[in-house]
mmCIF file of C-alpha atoms in Angstrom:
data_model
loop_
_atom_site.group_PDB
_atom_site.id
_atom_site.type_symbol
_atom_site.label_atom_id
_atom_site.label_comp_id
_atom_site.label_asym_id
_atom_site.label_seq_id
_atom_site.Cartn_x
_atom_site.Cartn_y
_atom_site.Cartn_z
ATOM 1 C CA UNK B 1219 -11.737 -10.801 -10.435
ATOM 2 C CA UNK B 1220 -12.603 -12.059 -6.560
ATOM 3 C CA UNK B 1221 -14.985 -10.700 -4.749
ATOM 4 C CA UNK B 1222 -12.875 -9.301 -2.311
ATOM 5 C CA UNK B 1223 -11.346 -7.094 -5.221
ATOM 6 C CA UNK B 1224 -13.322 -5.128 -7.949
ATOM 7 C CA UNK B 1225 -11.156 -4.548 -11.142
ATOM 8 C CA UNK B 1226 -12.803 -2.081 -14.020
ATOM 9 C CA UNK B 1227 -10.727 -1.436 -17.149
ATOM 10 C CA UNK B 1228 -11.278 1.135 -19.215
ATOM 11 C CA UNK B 1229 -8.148 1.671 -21.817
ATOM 12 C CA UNK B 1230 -5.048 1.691 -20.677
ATOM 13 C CA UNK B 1231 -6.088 2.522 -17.016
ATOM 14 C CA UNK B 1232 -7.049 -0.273 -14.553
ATOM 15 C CA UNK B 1233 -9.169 0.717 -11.251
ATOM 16 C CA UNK B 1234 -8.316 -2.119 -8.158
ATOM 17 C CA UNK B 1235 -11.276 -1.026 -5.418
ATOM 18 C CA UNK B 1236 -10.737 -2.990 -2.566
ATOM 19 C CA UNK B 1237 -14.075 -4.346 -1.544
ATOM 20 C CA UNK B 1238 -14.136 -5.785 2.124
ATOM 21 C CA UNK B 1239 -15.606 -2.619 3.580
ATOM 22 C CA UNK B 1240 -17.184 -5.030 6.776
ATOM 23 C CA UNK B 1241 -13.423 -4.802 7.122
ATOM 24 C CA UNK B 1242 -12.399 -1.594 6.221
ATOM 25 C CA UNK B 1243 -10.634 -3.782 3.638
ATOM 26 C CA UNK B 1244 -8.091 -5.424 6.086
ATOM 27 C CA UNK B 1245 -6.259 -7.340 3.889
ATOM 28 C CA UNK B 1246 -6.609 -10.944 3.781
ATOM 29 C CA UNK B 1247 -4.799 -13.953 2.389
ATOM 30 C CA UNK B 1248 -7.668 -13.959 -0.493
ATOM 31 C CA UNK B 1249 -7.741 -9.669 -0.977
ATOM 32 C CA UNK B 1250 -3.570 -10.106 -1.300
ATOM 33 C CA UNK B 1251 -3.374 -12.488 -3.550
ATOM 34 C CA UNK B 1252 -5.985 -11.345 -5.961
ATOM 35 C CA UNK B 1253 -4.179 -7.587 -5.801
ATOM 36 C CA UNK B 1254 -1.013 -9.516 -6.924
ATOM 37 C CA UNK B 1255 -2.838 -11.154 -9.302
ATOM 38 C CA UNK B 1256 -4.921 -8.243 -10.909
ATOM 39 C CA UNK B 1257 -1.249 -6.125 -10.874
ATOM 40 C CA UNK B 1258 0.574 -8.333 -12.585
ATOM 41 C CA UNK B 1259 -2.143 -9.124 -15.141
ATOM 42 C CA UNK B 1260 -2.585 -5.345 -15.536
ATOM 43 C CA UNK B 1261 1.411 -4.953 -16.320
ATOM 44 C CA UNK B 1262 0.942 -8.210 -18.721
ATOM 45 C CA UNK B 1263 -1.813 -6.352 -20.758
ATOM 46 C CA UNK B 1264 0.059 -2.829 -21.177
ATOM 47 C CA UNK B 1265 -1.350 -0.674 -18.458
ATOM 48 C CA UNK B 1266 -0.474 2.787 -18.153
ATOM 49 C CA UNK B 1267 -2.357 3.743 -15.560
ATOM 50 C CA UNK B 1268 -3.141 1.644 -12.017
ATOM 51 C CA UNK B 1269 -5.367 2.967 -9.353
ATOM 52 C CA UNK B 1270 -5.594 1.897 -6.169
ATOM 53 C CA UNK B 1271 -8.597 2.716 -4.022
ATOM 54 C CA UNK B 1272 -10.693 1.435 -0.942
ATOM 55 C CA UNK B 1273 -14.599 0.945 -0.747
ATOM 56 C CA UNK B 1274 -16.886 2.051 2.260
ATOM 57 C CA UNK B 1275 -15.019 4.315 5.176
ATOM 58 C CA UNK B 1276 -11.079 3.404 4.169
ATOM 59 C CA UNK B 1277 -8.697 2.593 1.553
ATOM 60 C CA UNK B 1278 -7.231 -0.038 4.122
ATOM 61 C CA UNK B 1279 -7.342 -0.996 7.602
ATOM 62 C CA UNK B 1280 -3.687 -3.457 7.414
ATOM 63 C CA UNK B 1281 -3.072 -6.671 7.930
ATOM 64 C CA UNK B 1282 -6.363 -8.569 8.681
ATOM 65 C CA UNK B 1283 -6.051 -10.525 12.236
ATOM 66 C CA UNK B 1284 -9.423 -11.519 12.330
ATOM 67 C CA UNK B 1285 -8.118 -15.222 11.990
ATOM 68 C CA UNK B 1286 -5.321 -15.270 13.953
ATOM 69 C CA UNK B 1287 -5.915 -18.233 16.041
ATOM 70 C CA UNK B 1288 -5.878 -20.038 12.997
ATOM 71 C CA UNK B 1289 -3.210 -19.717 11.466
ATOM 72 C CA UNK B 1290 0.305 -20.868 11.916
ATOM 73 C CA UNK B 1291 3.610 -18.722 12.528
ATOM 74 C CA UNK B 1292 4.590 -20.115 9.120
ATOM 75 C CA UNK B 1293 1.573 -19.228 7.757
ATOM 76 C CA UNK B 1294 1.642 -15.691 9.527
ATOM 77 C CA UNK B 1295 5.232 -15.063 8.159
ATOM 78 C CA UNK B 1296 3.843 -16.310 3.983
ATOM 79 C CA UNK B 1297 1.232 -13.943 4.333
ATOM 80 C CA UNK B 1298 3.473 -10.824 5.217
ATOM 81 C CA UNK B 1299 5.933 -12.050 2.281
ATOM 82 C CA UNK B 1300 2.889 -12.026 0.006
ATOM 83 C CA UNK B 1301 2.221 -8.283 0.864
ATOM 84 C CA UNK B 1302 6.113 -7.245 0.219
ATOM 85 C CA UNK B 1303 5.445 -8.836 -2.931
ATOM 86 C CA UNK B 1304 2.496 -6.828 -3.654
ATOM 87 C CA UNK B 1305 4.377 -3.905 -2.483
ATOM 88 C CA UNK B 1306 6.879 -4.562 -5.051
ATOM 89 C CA UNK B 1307 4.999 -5.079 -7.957
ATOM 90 C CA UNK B 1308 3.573 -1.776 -7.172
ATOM 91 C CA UNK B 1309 6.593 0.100 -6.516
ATOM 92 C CA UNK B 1310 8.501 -0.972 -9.955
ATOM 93 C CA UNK B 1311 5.181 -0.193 -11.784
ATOM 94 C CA UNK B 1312 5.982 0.325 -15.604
ATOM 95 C CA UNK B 1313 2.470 2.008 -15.200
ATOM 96 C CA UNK B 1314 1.613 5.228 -13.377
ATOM 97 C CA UNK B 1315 0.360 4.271 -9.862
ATOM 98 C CA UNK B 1316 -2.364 6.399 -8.034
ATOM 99 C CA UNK B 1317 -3.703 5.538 -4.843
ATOM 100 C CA UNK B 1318 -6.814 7.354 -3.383
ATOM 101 C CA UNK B 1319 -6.723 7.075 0.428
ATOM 102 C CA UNK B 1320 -9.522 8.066 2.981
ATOM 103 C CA UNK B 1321 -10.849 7.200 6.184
ATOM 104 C CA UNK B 1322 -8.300 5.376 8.842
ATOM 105 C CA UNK B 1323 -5.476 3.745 6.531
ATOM 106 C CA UNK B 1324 -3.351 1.680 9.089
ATOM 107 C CA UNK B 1325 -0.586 -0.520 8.833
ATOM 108 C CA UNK B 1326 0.094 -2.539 5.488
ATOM 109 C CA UNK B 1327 -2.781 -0.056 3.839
ATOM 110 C CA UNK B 1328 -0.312 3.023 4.208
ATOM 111 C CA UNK B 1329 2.447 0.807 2.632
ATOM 112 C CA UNK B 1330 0.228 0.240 -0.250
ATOM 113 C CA UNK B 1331 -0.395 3.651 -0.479
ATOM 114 C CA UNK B 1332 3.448 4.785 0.026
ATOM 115 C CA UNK B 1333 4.220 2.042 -2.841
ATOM 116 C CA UNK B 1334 2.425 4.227 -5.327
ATOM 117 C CA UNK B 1335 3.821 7.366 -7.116
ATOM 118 C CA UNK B 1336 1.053 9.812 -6.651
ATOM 119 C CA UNK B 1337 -0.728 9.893 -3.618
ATOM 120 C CA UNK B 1338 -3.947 11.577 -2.684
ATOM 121 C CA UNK B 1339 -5.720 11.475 0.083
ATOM 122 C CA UNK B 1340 -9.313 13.040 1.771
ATOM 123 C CA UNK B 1341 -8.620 16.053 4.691
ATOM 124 C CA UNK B 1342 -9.826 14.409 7.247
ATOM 125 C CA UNK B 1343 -7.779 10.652 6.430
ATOM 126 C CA UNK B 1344 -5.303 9.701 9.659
ATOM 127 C CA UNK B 1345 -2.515 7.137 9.424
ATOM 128 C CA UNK B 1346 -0.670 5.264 11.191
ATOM 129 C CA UNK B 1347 1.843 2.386 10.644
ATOM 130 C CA UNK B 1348 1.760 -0.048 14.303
ATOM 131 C CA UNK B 1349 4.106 -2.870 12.511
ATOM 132 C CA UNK B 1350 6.927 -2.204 15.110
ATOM 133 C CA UNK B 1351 4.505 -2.882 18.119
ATOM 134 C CA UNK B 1352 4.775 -6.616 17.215
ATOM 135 C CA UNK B 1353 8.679 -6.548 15.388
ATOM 136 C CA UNK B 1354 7.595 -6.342 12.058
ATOM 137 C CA UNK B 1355 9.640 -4.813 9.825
ATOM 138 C CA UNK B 1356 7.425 -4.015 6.380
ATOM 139 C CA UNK B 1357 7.843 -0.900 4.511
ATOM 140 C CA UNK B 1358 10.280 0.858 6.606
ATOM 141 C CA UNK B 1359 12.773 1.855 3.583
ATOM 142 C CA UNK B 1360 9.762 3.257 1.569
ATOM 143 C CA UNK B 1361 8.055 4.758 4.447
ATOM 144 C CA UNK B 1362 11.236 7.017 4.919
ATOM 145 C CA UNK B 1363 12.492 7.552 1.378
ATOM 146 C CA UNK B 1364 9.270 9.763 1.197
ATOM 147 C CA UNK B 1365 9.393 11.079 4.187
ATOM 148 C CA UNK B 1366 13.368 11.490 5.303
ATOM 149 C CA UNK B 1367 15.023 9.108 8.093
ATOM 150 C CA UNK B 1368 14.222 11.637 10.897
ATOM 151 C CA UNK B 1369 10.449 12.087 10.434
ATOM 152 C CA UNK B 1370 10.457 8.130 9.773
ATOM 153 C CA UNK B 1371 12.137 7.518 13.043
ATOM 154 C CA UNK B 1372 9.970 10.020 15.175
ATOM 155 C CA UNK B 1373 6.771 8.487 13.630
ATOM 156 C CA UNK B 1374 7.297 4.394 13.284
ATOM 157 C CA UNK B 1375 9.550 4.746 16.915
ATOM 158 C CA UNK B 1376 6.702 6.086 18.710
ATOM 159 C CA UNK B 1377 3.616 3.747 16.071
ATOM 160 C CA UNK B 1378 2.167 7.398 16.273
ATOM 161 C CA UNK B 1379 -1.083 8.228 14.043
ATOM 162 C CA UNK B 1380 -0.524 11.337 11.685
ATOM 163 C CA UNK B 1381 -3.069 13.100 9.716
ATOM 164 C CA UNK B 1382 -3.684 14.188 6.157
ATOM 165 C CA UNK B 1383 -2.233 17.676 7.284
ATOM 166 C CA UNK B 1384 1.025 16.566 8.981
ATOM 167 C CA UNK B 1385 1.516 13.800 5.786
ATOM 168 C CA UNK B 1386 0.717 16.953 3.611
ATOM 169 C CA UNK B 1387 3.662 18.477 5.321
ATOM 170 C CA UNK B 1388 6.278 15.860 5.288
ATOM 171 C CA UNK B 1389 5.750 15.396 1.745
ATOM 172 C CA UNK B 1390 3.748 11.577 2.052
ATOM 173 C CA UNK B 1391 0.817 12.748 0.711
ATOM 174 C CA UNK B 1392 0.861 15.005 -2.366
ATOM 175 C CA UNK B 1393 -2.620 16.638 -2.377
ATOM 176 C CA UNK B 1394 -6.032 16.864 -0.396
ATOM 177 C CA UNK B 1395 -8.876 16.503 -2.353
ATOM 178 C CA UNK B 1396 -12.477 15.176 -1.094
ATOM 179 C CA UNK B 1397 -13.893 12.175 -2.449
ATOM 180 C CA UNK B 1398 -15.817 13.670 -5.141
ATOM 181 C CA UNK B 1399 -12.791 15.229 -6.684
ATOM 182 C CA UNK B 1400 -11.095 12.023 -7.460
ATOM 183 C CA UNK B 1401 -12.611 10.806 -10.935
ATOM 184 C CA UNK B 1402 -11.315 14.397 -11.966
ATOM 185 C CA UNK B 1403 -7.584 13.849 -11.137
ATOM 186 C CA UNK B 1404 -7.794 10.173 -12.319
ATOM 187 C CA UNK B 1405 -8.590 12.054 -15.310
ATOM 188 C CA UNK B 1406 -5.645 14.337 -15.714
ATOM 189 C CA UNK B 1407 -3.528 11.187 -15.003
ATOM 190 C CA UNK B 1408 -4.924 9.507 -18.157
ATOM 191 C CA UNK B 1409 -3.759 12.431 -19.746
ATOM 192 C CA UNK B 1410 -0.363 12.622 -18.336
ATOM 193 C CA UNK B 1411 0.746 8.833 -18.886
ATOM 194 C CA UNK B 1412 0.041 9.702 -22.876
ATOM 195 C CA UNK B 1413 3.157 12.553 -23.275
ATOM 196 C CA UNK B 1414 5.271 9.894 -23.143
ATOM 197 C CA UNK B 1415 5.807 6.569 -24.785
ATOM 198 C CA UNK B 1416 5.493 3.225 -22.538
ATOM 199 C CA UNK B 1417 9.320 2.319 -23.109
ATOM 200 C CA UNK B 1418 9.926 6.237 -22.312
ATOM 201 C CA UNK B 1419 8.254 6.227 -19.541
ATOM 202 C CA UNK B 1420 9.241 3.086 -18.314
ATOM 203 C CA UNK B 1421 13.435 4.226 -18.547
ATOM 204 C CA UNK B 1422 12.309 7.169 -16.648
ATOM 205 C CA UNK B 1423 10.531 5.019 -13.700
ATOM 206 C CA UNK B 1424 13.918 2.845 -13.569
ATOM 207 C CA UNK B 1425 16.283 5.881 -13.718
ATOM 208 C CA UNK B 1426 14.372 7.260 -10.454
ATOM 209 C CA UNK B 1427 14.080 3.751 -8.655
ATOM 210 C CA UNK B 1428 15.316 3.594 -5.515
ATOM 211 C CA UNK B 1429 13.879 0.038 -4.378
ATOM 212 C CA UNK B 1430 15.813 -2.267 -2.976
ATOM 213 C CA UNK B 1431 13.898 -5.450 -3.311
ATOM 214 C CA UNK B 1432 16.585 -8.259 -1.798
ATOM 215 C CA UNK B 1433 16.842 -6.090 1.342
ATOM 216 C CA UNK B 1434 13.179 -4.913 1.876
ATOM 217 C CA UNK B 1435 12.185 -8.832 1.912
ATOM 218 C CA UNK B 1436 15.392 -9.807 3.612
ATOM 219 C CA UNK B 1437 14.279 -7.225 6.910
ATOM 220 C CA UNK B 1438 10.460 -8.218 6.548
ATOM 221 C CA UNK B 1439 11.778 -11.624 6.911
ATOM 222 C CA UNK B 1440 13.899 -11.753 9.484
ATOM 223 C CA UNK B 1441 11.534 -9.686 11.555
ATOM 224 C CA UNK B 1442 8.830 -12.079 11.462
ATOM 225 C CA UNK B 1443 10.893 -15.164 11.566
ATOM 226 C CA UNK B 1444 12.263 -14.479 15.286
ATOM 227 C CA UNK B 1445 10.019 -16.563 17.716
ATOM 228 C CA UNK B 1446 7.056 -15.482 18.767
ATOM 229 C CA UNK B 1447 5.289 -13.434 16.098
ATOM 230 C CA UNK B 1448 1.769 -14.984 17.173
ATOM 231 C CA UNK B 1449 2.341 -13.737 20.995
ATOM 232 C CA UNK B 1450 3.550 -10.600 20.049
ATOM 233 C CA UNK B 1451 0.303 -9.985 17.792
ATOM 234 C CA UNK B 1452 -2.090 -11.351 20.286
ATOM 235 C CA UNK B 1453 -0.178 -9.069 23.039
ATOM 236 C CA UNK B 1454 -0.587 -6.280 20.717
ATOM 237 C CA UNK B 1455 -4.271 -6.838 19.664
ATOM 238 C CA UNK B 1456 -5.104 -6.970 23.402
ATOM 239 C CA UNK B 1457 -3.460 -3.621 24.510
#
């Protein structure tokens, strides 16, 4: 467990709480790579049941530019990869994924939360997915498997916030509950994941799949491999 992640197990179900709320819990190189980490373990061990949740205001602010001056296009460019990694794991879960969103989820935070199978979020949570602003291509596919090509395009064409409400509608987020709600629907998830057996449930996820792992990393990386990315993000960061 880092510090930047808090990981309780209880059973079969493993919490991951975020834990940079100074940062709305932007994700770093170190908060990444210790979600990667904790997933994969998790999967290792036999979990049923992952959830995904932020500490303080959000469940995830995106991609953390805080350093940017530091780091080098290369390093920019391993850093997105990481995510789409996490993003996989995530997506072909053997375990039922749950993530809990609230506050202002932006960027790489709504693709964690569109990588999971049920998603819940507080009324007054907004969204909003700016990747396109600076070229990069992360998510996309998922983004608009949930949502159809359409609503994708009007949204991620125009990097336009959306609310709990309007995600409500387009079928992105599956149900509004506050804060204070959510131990009780972590609950009846425990209790789903048990009608069926792990190998059961596991053919099911992979009979429903619809990822297409080679392609999503192939688009993330040519995106941020074209020249540039660091002007483009300090362009955007300044508007």
């Amino acid at each position: 467990m880092s510090g930047v992640l808090d990981i309780q197990v209880n059973g079969h179900r493993w919490t991951f709480t975020l834990n940079r709320p100074d940062k709305l819990n932007a994700l770093n190189a170190e908060l990444v790579d210790a979600l990667l980490e904790g997933v994969r373990h998790a999967h290792a061990q036999g979990a049923r049941l992952l959830v995904l949740r932020g500490a303080g205001k959000s469940l995830c602010a995106g991609f953390d530019l805080s350093d940017l001056e530091a780091q080098s296009e290369g390093d920019l460019v391993l850093r997105f990869i990481r995510i789409e990694q996490l993003l996989q794991a995530l997506a072909t879960s053997p375990a039922y994924t749950v993530a809990l969103a609230h506050g202002k989820v932006y960027g790489a935070g709504v693709d964690l939360f569109a990588a999971c199978r049920r998603r819940i979020a507080s009324e007054q949570g907004m969204f909003r997915m700016p990747g396109l602003k600076f070229g990069l291509v992360l998510g996309t596919r998922r983004f608009a498997d949930l949502v159809g090509t359409q609503k994708a395009l009007d949204i991620l064409g125009a990097s336009r916030s959306f609310s709990t409400d309007e995600a409500v509608q387009m079928g992105f987020v599956q149900q509004v509950l506050a804060q204070e709600d959510w131990p009780g629907v972590v609950q009846e998830c425990e209790a789903l994941v048990v009608e069926l057996e792990d190998e059961a449930r596991a053919s099911l996820y992979r009979a429903l799949d619809t990822v297409q792992a080679d392609a999503d990393l192939a688009h993330l990386v040519r995106s941020a491999a074209r020249p540039g990315l660091k002007d483009r993000l300090r362009k955007y960061l300044g508007q």
